[in-house]
Amino acid sequence: MSILPILPVLIPFAAAILMLLLANRTAAHRALNLFSTLLLAAASGFMLQSVVADGPMALRIGGWDAPFAIAFVADTLSAVMTCAAALIGLTTAIYSLGAVDKTREHHFYHPLLQLLLMGVNGAFLTGDVFNLYVWFEVMLISSFVLLVLGSTPRQLEGAIKYVTLNLLSSAIFLAATGMLYGMAGTLNMADLALRIPHVEHRELMQVVSVLFLVTFGVKAALFPLFFWLPASYHTPPVAVSAMFAGLLTKVGVYALIRFFTTIFTGEDAELAHRLLLWTGGFTMVTGVLGAVAQYDVRKLLSFHIISQIGYMVFAVAIHSPLAVAGGLFYMLHNIAAKTNLFYMAGIMKRLGGSYDLRRIGGLYRPFPLLGLLFLVPALGLAGIPPLSGFWAKLLVIRAAMETGHWTLAGIALGVGMLTLFSMIKIWNEGFWKEHPDSGHDPADSSFHDLGPEKQAMMIAPVVMLALVTVAFGFWFEPVFALVDHAARELLDPARYIAAALGGAQ
Amino acid sequence: MTLLLAIITGVLYAAGIYLMLRRSMVKVIFGLIFLGHAANLMIFTVGRLCKGAPAFVEEGAMQAVEPFADPLPQALILTAIVIGFGVQAFTIVLFKRTYRTLGTEDLDEMRSTDRLPEENP
């Protein structure tokens, strides 16, 4: 039994504790944050490598047998997701060095980032439904604090909506967990997968599965449940928004994938699967329509998060190997591109003076390279070849057509066009048109006040993630092989179950 | 006993949801707390009630004698209560701070983050 599956949880935890002990040394916080995320990236990468080579691995804590022990299980999906989390953690740590103010850093900004990463990784790796609830709460409480850190009126107002709706979803999660235990007598995910087909009153499983769908639907920001997201994501500093945009909703999607491929399969969740398919479609459309109306860059991007979640969710609901692989690829592509766009929005705000697209402009002439750098994630998100979004959309739409979901394939194509429209809108308004204030001097902005070091800290993560987007586009084969492997593992959970239950089988 | 607990759970859910739909922040907090309690009671009830039979293993025996109460729902509830307590404390502080900063506790007046900004800024 290897200790690897718990490392991505332990590393940020240890780093956060150390930082809290060094309460007043901001410099130490920064260094530890960087060091810990680097270590996290190494551990996650190593875990991914060994999971791909040797199959899923499990760690049962305290020497108890399965299914009684607290289990951490890493299959390919979990390992890939922790790698993505480490990448976003690392880039956010670097970006924060340039973008986050002293006051926030002094008020435990860095340890909170680490605790958030701990919650996210815990959710990715746990093999137990109740532990998933606990990790969700760890993640939520750190995100609550990060969201309100600074306590501006807008942050507080956004946080009220975010906190209330997320707590409501947690209450539903808890109730659904209780019902699941009452019916199946276990909460170990692998054990559940074996026992659910044999429970009494099997038709009640439909209710339980729909309750879980609602819970994770709130977390993932699905169609009728997403209203907390555009109300809150644009209020905190942009480094925090970027981290939330990249990771938090994806944890909801991860939970949906885990539940509706490993645990609830076939007839037990027929209703939930059908609902998932169509909410996916509605999510795509409402998200992108919301985005078209916006002029605040961060709000526009927030609505796009929702729209993109729709693609992943409907791909997972189609449930063919290609579709699930496509959904996973979409998720990875989206994590890199979306986070990058938020970083970029922060740089644009500092250069142009506002997040409102109507108040800025003319950034292309003084900063042509920055314009190009913006186009990489923007066109990637819209699905222009050869960038990563093209392959992601191609996979998802092809899977929809192969399985005869013509309407949804059409919706996905149309939404892709509207996505391109909003990306071009940011480009036109921010970079292309003249600055509305003709006296605005681009060389005299709050970005230039930062000094070359901090500027480099803000640009470096953008370059890193842009490289990821480009690499996913040009080296599509190996990435696809990886997600394909993950998808096959998900659709045939026998190996996952065998690893999670170990000797008890 | 099961019936009684089921009715209490239902009443708590109904009251919680009703309170959450009100516009006052204080009522929303109470709504959240009620929902948390309702979920806890529900776990307790659906985990099968077993009166006066804790899952103790007698001295010398290798396992507890049936029937005994399942200890796992109780452990889940304990954990959930602790988590709920922390989260609710945070929420109360957050709501209080918001009330002080914005000067209102009417949720209908908190729309500035949802509204589109003015046409001519």
XYZ file of C-alpha atoms in Angstrom:
626
model
C 0.000 0.000 0.000
C 1.507 3.264 -1.105
C 1.237 6.585 0.679
C 1.029 8.419 -2.664
C -2.761 8.954 -2.806
C -2.744 11.066 0.337
C 0.302 13.215 -0.490
C -1.630 15.833 -2.505
C -3.714 16.409 0.637
C -0.874 16.317 3.145
C 1.474 18.686 1.310
C -0.832 21.734 1.267
C -2.013 20.888 4.787
C 1.540 20.872 6.142
C 2.333 24.060 4.248
C -0.743 25.812 5.643
C 0.101 24.805 9.214
C 3.682 25.984 8.788
C 2.473 29.307 7.423
C 0.088 29.784 10.328
C 2.984 29.175 12.715
C 4.993 31.830 10.885
C 2.031 34.181 11.162
C 3.705 37.532 10.554
C 6.320 36.635 7.989
C 4.743 37.344 4.642
C 7.963 36.607 2.777
C 8.043 33.118 4.285
C 4.371 32.658 3.294
C 5.164 33.475 -0.311
C 8.157 31.155 -0.444
C 6.260 28.334 1.243
C 3.310 28.774 -1.092
C 5.572 28.421 -4.119
C 7.523 25.552 -2.616
C 4.417 23.658 -1.591
C 2.709 23.977 -4.979
C 5.900 22.861 -6.724
C 6.106 19.858 -4.439
C 2.421 19.228 -5.066
C 2.977 19.293 -8.811
C 5.820 16.799 -8.464
C 3.797 14.466 -6.228
C 0.721 14.628 -8.473
C 2.801 14.033 -11.566
C 4.488 11.058 -9.985
C 1.120 9.694 -8.868
C -0.303 10.082 -12.368
C 2.655 8.236 -13.819
C 2.346 5.293 -11.461
C -1.455 5.138 -11.781
C -1.216 4.990 -15.563
C 1.489 2.324 -15.348
C 0.054 0.098 -12.611
C -3.665 0.898 -12.461
C -5.681 2.540 -9.658
C -4.157 2.562 -6.182
C -5.752 2.898 -2.786
C -4.698 3.871 0.705
C -6.787 2.613 3.628
C -5.994 4.580 6.722
C -5.497 3.051 10.156
C -4.924 -0.485 8.970
C -8.657 -1.258 8.742
C -9.936 -3.482 5.991
C -12.067 -2.215 3.159
C -14.800 -0.991 3.205
C -14.491 0.217 6.801
C -11.264 2.204 6.573
C -11.158 5.815 5.452
C -10.059 5.298 1.879
C -8.135 7.448 -0.540
C -8.318 6.049 -4.041
C -6.406 7.389 -7.026
C -7.470 6.308 -10.491
C -6.429 8.049 -13.689
C -9.194 10.652 -13.433
C -8.297 11.590 -9.859
C -4.589 11.738 -10.666
C -5.131 13.903 -13.729
C -7.343 16.261 -11.737
C -4.785 16.645 -8.940
C -2.175 17.468 -11.584
C -4.475 20.170 -12.966
C -5.087 21.486 -9.442
C -1.347 21.626 -8.803
C -0.786 23.536 -12.031
C -3.489 26.084 -11.167
C -2.175 26.305 -7.593
C 1.345 26.958 -8.879
C 0.349 29.599 -11.423
C -1.920 31.319 -8.898
C 0.886 31.331 -6.342
C 3.154 33.052 -8.874
C 0.453 35.467 -10.044
C -0.398 36.392 -6.451
C 3.198 37.510 -5.903
C 2.552 40.286 -8.374
C -1.158 40.958 -8.041
C -2.209 40.569 -4.420
C -1.845 43.487 -2.027
C 0.107 43.447 1.245
C -2.968 43.695 3.471
C -4.502 40.544 2.070
C -1.179 38.708 2.228
C -0.909 39.742 5.850
C -4.392 38.377 6.527
C -3.468 34.784 5.694
C -4.068 34.875 1.976
C -1.374 32.283 1.230
C -2.384 29.687 3.864
C -5.974 29.979 2.643
C -4.874 29.156 -0.894
C -3.164 26.054 0.450
C -6.227 25.003 2.451
C -8.370 25.454 -0.636
C -5.985 23.202 -2.571
C -6.155 20.672 0.234
C -9.957 20.587 0.058
C -9.946 20.305 -3.725
C -7.399 17.476 -3.754
C -9.199 15.707 -0.928
C -12.401 15.773 -2.950
C -10.561 14.368 -5.982
C -8.942 11.527 -4.085
C -11.392 10.355 -1.456
C -13.068 7.010 -1.918
C -15.936 7.628 0.466
C -19.128 9.626 0.005
C -19.196 11.149 3.473
C -15.533 12.116 3.233
C -16.380 13.786 -0.036
C -18.887 15.890 1.924
C -16.198 16.774 4.448
C -13.709 17.753 1.722
C -16.369 19.851 0.055
C -16.819 21.709 3.328
C -13.051 22.194 3.719
C -12.975 23.605 0.223
C -16.071 25.749 0.774
C -14.984 27.326 4.024
C -11.588 28.314 2.591
C -13.286 29.673 -0.504
C -15.746 31.655 1.686
C -12.864 33.333 3.481
C -10.886 33.962 0.286
C -14.003 35.450 -1.276
C -14.597 37.997 1.489
C -10.946 38.718 2.329
C -10.796 42.499 2.108
C -14.499 42.978 2.961
C -15.455 45.470 0.293
C -19.248 45.966 0.066
C -19.405 44.141 -3.267
C -17.434 41.195 -1.936
C -19.739 40.898 1.054
C -22.819 41.085 -1.101
C -21.492 38.484 -3.522
C -20.435 36.281 -0.632
C -23.952 36.274 0.862
C -25.305 34.710 -2.303
C -22.374 32.332 -2.707
C -22.448 31.178 0.914
C -26.214 30.735 1.194
C -26.647 28.710 -1.975
C -23.594 26.569 -1.335
C -24.715 25.799 2.206
C -28.134 24.848 0.879
C -26.447 22.437 -1.499
C -24.369 21.026 1.374
C -27.545 20.394 3.362
C -28.995 18.475 0.414
C -25.711 16.571 0.056
C -25.846 15.551 3.699
C -29.449 14.395 3.444
C -28.726 12.431 0.271
C -25.706 10.806 1.934
C -27.885 9.754 4.865
C -30.488 8.252 2.536
C -27.818 6.426 0.562
C -26.422 4.936 3.749
C -29.867 3.980 4.948
C -30.513 2.088 1.728
C -27.142 0.587 0.851
C -25.533 0.270 4.283
C -22.195 1.591 3.091
C -20.666 4.834 1.908
C -17.481 3.509 0.350
C -17.788 4.397 -3.331
C -16.469 1.086 -4.633
C -18.604 -0.882 -2.208
C -21.635 1.200 -3.224
C -21.042 0.368 -6.866
C -21.297 -3.328 -5.964
C -24.232 -3.061 -3.564
C -26.596 -0.613 -5.238
C -27.892 -3.135 -7.798
C -28.993 -5.391 -4.924
C -30.652 -2.960 -2.500
C -34.259 -3.199 -1.360
C -36.716 -0.641 -2.801
C -34.414 -0.064 -5.705
C -36.751 2.451 -7.324
C -35.997 4.865 -4.473
C -32.429 5.049 -5.772
C -33.768 7.363 -8.483
C -34.641 9.906 -5.786
C -31.238 9.613 -4.154
C -29.422 9.969 -7.464
C -31.431 13.057 -8.374
C -30.654 14.576 -4.966
C -26.956 14.065 -5.658
C -27.468 15.566 -9.103
C -28.950 18.703 -7.502
C -26.129 18.926 -4.960
C -23.332 18.675 -7.480
C -25.364 20.713 -9.942
C -25.181 23.653 -7.536
C -21.442 23.176 -7.040
C -20.791 22.791 -10.761
C -23.151 25.688 -11.659
C -25.604 23.798 -13.862
C -28.538 25.472 -15.566
C -31.208 26.369 -13.056
C -28.782 26.288 -10.132
C -25.934 28.548 -11.208
C -27.064 31.960 -9.961
C -24.512 32.174 -7.169
C -21.631 32.095 -9.645
C -22.101 35.244 -11.732
C -23.198 37.049 -8.556
C -19.954 36.431 -6.716
C -17.018 35.426 -8.922
C -16.256 38.935 -10.123
C -16.043 40.466 -6.649
C -12.756 39.177 -5.128
C -9.252 40.064 -6.412
C -8.633 38.547 -9.802
C -6.088 35.975 -8.556
C -8.794 34.485 -6.339
C -11.401 34.603 -9.118
C -8.972 32.817 -11.416
C -8.347 30.023 -8.948
C -12.098 29.626 -8.301
C -12.837 29.687 -12.020
C -10.243 27.032 -12.728
C -10.944 24.641 -9.903
C -14.127 24.976 -7.864
C -16.811 24.307 -10.439
C -14.631 21.529 -11.842
C -14.747 19.762 -8.486
C -18.539 19.706 -8.909
C -18.115 18.263 -12.397
C -15.624 15.716 -11.073
C -18.148 14.623 -8.442
C -20.848 14.311 -11.122
C -18.527 12.169 -13.237
C -17.550 9.987 -10.294
C -21.135 9.456 -9.149
C -22.735 8.924 -12.499
C -20.101 6.620 -13.944
C -18.816 4.644 -10.959
C -21.654 4.607 -8.435
C -24.984 5.148 -10.177
C -25.031 3.291 -13.431
C -27.747 1.949 -15.670
C -31.345 1.950 -14.574
C -30.769 3.293 -11.045
C -29.980 6.682 -12.375
C -31.843 6.723 -15.660
C -33.788 9.822 -14.684
C -30.663 11.579 -13.452
C -28.771 10.732 -16.638
C -31.547 12.110 -18.819
C -31.782 15.256 -16.679
C -28.017 15.652 -16.882
C -28.100 15.488 -20.660
C -30.660 18.244 -21.064
C -29.495 20.502 -18.243
C -26.121 20.288 -19.988
C -27.729 21.711 -23.127
C -29.572 24.451 -21.245
C -26.439 25.309 -19.275
C -24.461 25.857 -22.477
C -27.089 28.166 -23.926
C -28.001 30.235 -20.850
C -24.350 30.694 -19.889
C -23.283 32.002 -23.255
C -26.362 34.227 -23.616
C -25.652 35.719 -20.200
C -22.087 36.389 -21.289
C -23.075 38.195 -24.466
C -24.884 40.914 -22.485
C -21.973 41.688 -20.162
C -19.391 44.445 -20.359
C -17.462 43.666 -17.191
C -14.668 41.312 -18.309
C -14.827 39.212 -15.172
C -18.620 38.860 -15.321
C -18.430 37.948 -18.980
C -15.871 35.265 -18.185
C -17.923 34.056 -15.211
C -20.916 33.412 -17.465
C -18.601 31.566 -19.815
C -17.575 29.212 -17.004
C -21.220 28.153 -16.806
C -21.530 27.707 -20.538
C -18.410 25.525 -20.679
C -19.599 23.383 -17.777
C -22.570 22.519 -19.989
C -20.274 20.918 -22.577
C -18.553 18.728 -20.000
C -21.766 17.653 -18.340
C -23.659 16.716 -21.446
C -20.620 14.818 -22.726
C -20.527 12.809 -19.518
C -24.274 12.178 -19.739
C -23.938 10.719 -23.244
C -21.866 8.065 -21.517
C -20.025 6.558 -24.484
C -16.239 6.100 -24.133
C -15.526 8.837 -26.653
C -17.953 11.239 -24.980
C -16.525 10.751 -21.498
C -12.978 11.113 -22.853
C -14.118 14.256 -24.662
C -15.684 15.653 -21.488
C -12.473 15.038 -19.555
C -10.370 16.621 -22.269
C -12.749 19.574 -22.274
C -12.342 19.938 -18.535
C -8.528 19.948 -18.711
C -8.504 22.378 -21.619
C -11.012 24.608 -19.850
C -9.110 24.701 -16.560
C -6.028 26.061 -18.335
C -7.778 28.444 -20.722
C -10.327 29.883 -18.288
C -7.866 30.533 -15.474
C -5.572 32.151 -17.986
C -8.292 34.513 -19.208
C -8.920 35.653 -15.647
C -5.195 36.317 -15.150
C -5.286 38.245 -18.390
C -8.306 40.251 -17.221
C -6.277 41.315 -14.187
C -3.448 42.559 -16.391
C -5.882 44.353 -18.718
C -7.517 46.065 -15.759
C -4.174 47.349 -14.503
C -3.151 48.576 -17.965
C -6.453 50.090 -19.016
C -7.728 51.231 -15.624
C -11.040 49.328 -15.463
C -12.717 45.954 -15.803
C -15.498 47.634 -17.783
C -14.830 47.059 -21.471
C -16.447 50.373 -22.374
C -13.894 52.275 -20.339
C -10.752 50.680 -21.736
C -9.266 50.209 -25.167
C -6.236 50.702 -27.348
C -4.100 48.133 -25.585
C -2.885 46.509 -28.800
C -0.769 49.359 -30.124
C 1.482 49.771 -27.064
C 1.452 46.062 -26.105
C 1.157 43.910 -29.248
C 2.707 40.839 -27.635
C 0.195 40.991 -24.809
C -2.578 41.058 -27.402
C -1.206 37.884 -28.973
C -0.903 36.303 -25.553
C -4.566 37.093 -24.893
C -5.604 35.514 -28.165
C -4.153 32.113 -27.238
C -6.599 31.271 -24.403
C -9.411 33.322 -25.979
C -9.315 31.546 -29.327
C -8.549 28.303 -27.510
C -11.747 28.685 -25.524
C -13.721 29.488 -28.664
C -12.386 26.349 -30.360
C -10.191 27.667 -33.154
C -7.705 25.064 -34.470
C -4.947 24.210 -33.722
C -5.503 25.207 -30.074
C -6.801 22.846 -27.413
C -10.447 23.991 -27.520
C -10.805 22.806 -31.085
C -10.033 19.206 -30.157
C -12.210 19.434 -27.071
C -15.222 20.608 -29.045
C -14.515 18.179 -31.864
C -14.495 15.207 -29.487
C -17.643 16.228 -27.649
C -19.642 17.070 -30.775
C -18.488 13.970 -32.610
C -19.513 11.814 -29.660
C -22.934 13.508 -29.640
C -23.402 12.830 -33.350
C -22.238 9.215 -33.109
C -24.861 8.531 -30.459
C -27.600 10.353 -32.350
C -27.931 13.418 -30.112
C -28.271 15.726 -33.097
C -30.034 18.583 -31.294
C -27.379 18.771 -28.612
C -24.600 18.628 -31.203
C -26.258 21.556 -32.979
C -26.582 23.504 -29.736
C -22.918 22.868 -28.946
C -21.879 24.213 -32.346
C -24.048 27.322 -32.029
C -22.794 28.024 -28.526
C -19.224 27.692 -29.817
C -19.940 30.486 -32.272
C -21.365 32.753 -29.557
C -18.280 31.993 -27.457
C -16.117 33.188 -30.325
C -18.302 36.288 -30.502
C -17.731 37.201 -26.856
C -14.002 36.542 -27.064
C -13.794 38.795 -30.119
C -15.816 41.348 -28.156
C -13.179 41.441 -25.413
C -10.483 41.715 -28.062
C -12.242 44.507 -29.972
C -13.165 46.528 -26.923
C -10.020 45.991 -24.903
C -7.271 45.870 -27.499
C -8.499 47.142 -30.822
C -10.687 50.250 -30.408
C -9.196 53.560 -29.263
C -9.137 54.264 -25.538
C -12.305 56.296 -24.744
C -10.259 58.704 -22.647
C -7.965 60.236 -25.277
C -5.607 61.582 -22.599
C -4.919 58.064 -21.298
C -1.225 57.295 -21.385
C -0.653 53.540 -21.654
C 2.851 53.891 -20.227
C 1.450 55.406 -17.038
C -0.839 52.773 -15.522
C -1.062 50.912 -12.248
C 0.644 48.015 -14.049
C 3.774 50.095 -14.603
C 3.745 51.196 -10.977
C 4.302 47.588 -9.980
C 7.909 47.452 -11.131
C 9.491 44.881 -13.443
C 9.622 42.025 -10.914
C 5.931 42.056 -10.091
C 5.067 42.536 -13.743
C 7.026 39.421 -14.592
C 5.188 37.533 -11.836
C 1.884 38.456 -13.449
C 2.959 37.655 -17.009
C 4.752 34.358 -16.283
C 1.611 32.368 -15.323
C -0.167 33.648 -18.428
C 2.685 32.382 -20.578
C 2.767 29.046 -18.748
C -0.934 28.396 -19.230
C -0.857 29.642 -22.820
C 1.867 27.071 -23.474
C -0.402 24.399 -22.003
C -3.207 25.455 -24.344
C -0.869 25.347 -27.330
C 0.698 22.052 -26.262
C -2.707 20.401 -25.869
C -3.444 21.514 -29.410
C -0.225 20.335 -31.059
C 0.408 17.217 -28.971
C -3.175 16.094 -28.914
C -2.375 12.372 -29.253
C -0.707 11.733 -25.879
C -3.259 13.832 -23.985
C -6.098 12.043 -25.703
C -4.527 8.676 -24.919
C -4.498 9.704 -21.269
C -8.142 10.874 -21.086
C -9.225 7.882 -23.153
C -7.548 5.620 -20.620
C -9.300 7.519 -17.805
C -12.665 7.260 -19.555
C -12.346 3.511 -20.093
C -11.432 3.079 -16.459
C -14.537 5.045 -15.468
C -16.934 3.155 -17.697
C -15.614 -0.196 -16.566
C -15.103 0.392 -12.848
C -14.000 -3.179 -12.077
C -10.343 -2.171 -11.662
C -11.263 0.825 -9.523
C -13.411 -1.360 -7.305
C -10.753 -4.044 -7.045
C -8.124 -1.480 -6.056
C -10.390 0.323 -3.586
C -11.585 -2.816 -1.846
C -8.215 -4.533 -2.055
C -7.974 -7.764 -0.099
C -11.647 -7.788 0.888
C -12.691 -8.800 -2.594
C -40.636 6.716 17.282
C -39.651 6.558 13.623
C -42.914 8.219 12.642
C -42.400 11.007 15.174
C -38.867 11.656 13.967
C -40.022 11.583 10.353
C -42.663 14.217 11.121
C -40.161 16.386 12.998
C -37.729 16.133 10.082
C -40.465 17.169 7.674
C -41.488 20.129 9.828
C -37.865 21.242 10.151
C -37.402 21.075 6.383
C -40.606 22.998 5.754
C -39.723 25.662 8.314
C -36.155 25.900 7.038
C -37.166 26.358 3.425
C -39.875 28.857 4.376
C -37.386 30.904 6.378
C -34.809 30.809 3.591
C -37.333 32.295 1.215
C -37.797 35.345 3.445
C -35.990 38.574 2.685
C -34.506 39.143 6.108
C -30.945 37.921 6.627
C -31.590 36.737 10.175
C -34.374 34.477 8.980
C -32.154 33.071 6.256
C -29.580 32.096 8.898
C -32.244 30.353 10.944
C -33.426 28.635 7.784
C -29.922 27.311 7.131
C -29.598 26.061 10.702
C -32.978 24.292 10.489
C -31.993 22.606 7.237
C -28.789 21.368 8.840
C -30.697 19.926 11.790
C -33.281 18.375 9.499
C -30.554 16.615 7.530
C -28.957 15.330 10.739
C -32.224 13.985 12.077
C -32.903 12.379 8.746
C -29.579 10.518 8.771
C -30.431 9.355 12.281
C -33.866 8.114 11.237
C -32.988 6.403 7.973
C -29.991 4.738 9.644
C -32.579 2.522 11.495
C -33.530 3.323 15.072
C -32.692 0.792 17.728
C -33.692 1.782 21.211
C -31.449 1.134 24.231
C -28.949 -1.104 22.440
C -25.602 0.607 21.968
C -23.043 -1.224 19.847
C -20.902 -2.340 22.764
C -18.997 -5.582 22.633
C -19.381 -7.457 25.931
C -16.219 -8.346 27.772
C -14.822 -11.603 26.465
C -17.090 -11.660 23.405
C -15.737 -11.143 19.897
C -18.643 -9.114 18.541
C -21.755 -7.294 19.681
C -24.977 -9.257 20.054
C -27.847 -8.378 17.677
C -29.851 -6.213 17.728
C -27.589 -3.223 18.282
C -27.768 0.327 17.036
C -25.608 1.105 14.021
C -22.919 3.481 15.301
C -22.024 4.886 11.898
C -25.002 7.273 11.432
C -24.261 8.662 14.880
C -20.644 9.234 13.924
C -21.745 10.903 10.690
C -24.123 13.185 12.574
C -21.470 14.157 15.099
C -19.118 15.113 12.284
C -21.873 16.964 10.471
C -22.832 18.878 13.627
C -19.254 20.016 14.156
C -18.869 21.098 10.535
C -22.288 22.734 10.561
C -21.435 24.615 13.741
C -18.274 26.062 12.215
C -19.926 27.002 8.965
C -22.929 28.562 10.698
C -20.679 30.621 12.959
C -18.895 31.927 9.887
C -22.195 32.694 8.193
C -23.498 34.651 11.170
C -20.337 36.764 11.294
C -20.499 37.288 7.545
C -24.145 38.393 7.702
C -23.452 40.718 10.593
C -20.512 42.286 8.802
C -22.587 42.688 5.657
C -25.362 44.359 7.638
C -22.875 46.810 9.116
C -21.217 47.575 5.803
C -24.274 47.812 3.576
C -26.640 49.183 6.229
C -29.516 46.913 5.253
C -30.672 43.435 6.044
C -33.207 43.244 3.221
C -31.861 40.735 0.721
C -33.915 42.303 -2.064
C -31.784 45.418 -1.815
C -28.576 43.492 -2.479
C -28.632 43.478 -6.222
C -25.588 45.451 -7.217
C -23.512 42.387 -8.088
C -26.233 41.004 -10.354
C -27.181 44.159 -12.184
C -25.665 45.195 -15.466
C -23.626 48.362 -14.935
C -25.019 51.685 -16.174
C -24.958 52.345 -19.903
C -22.848 55.499 -19.741
C -20.354 55.085 -16.951
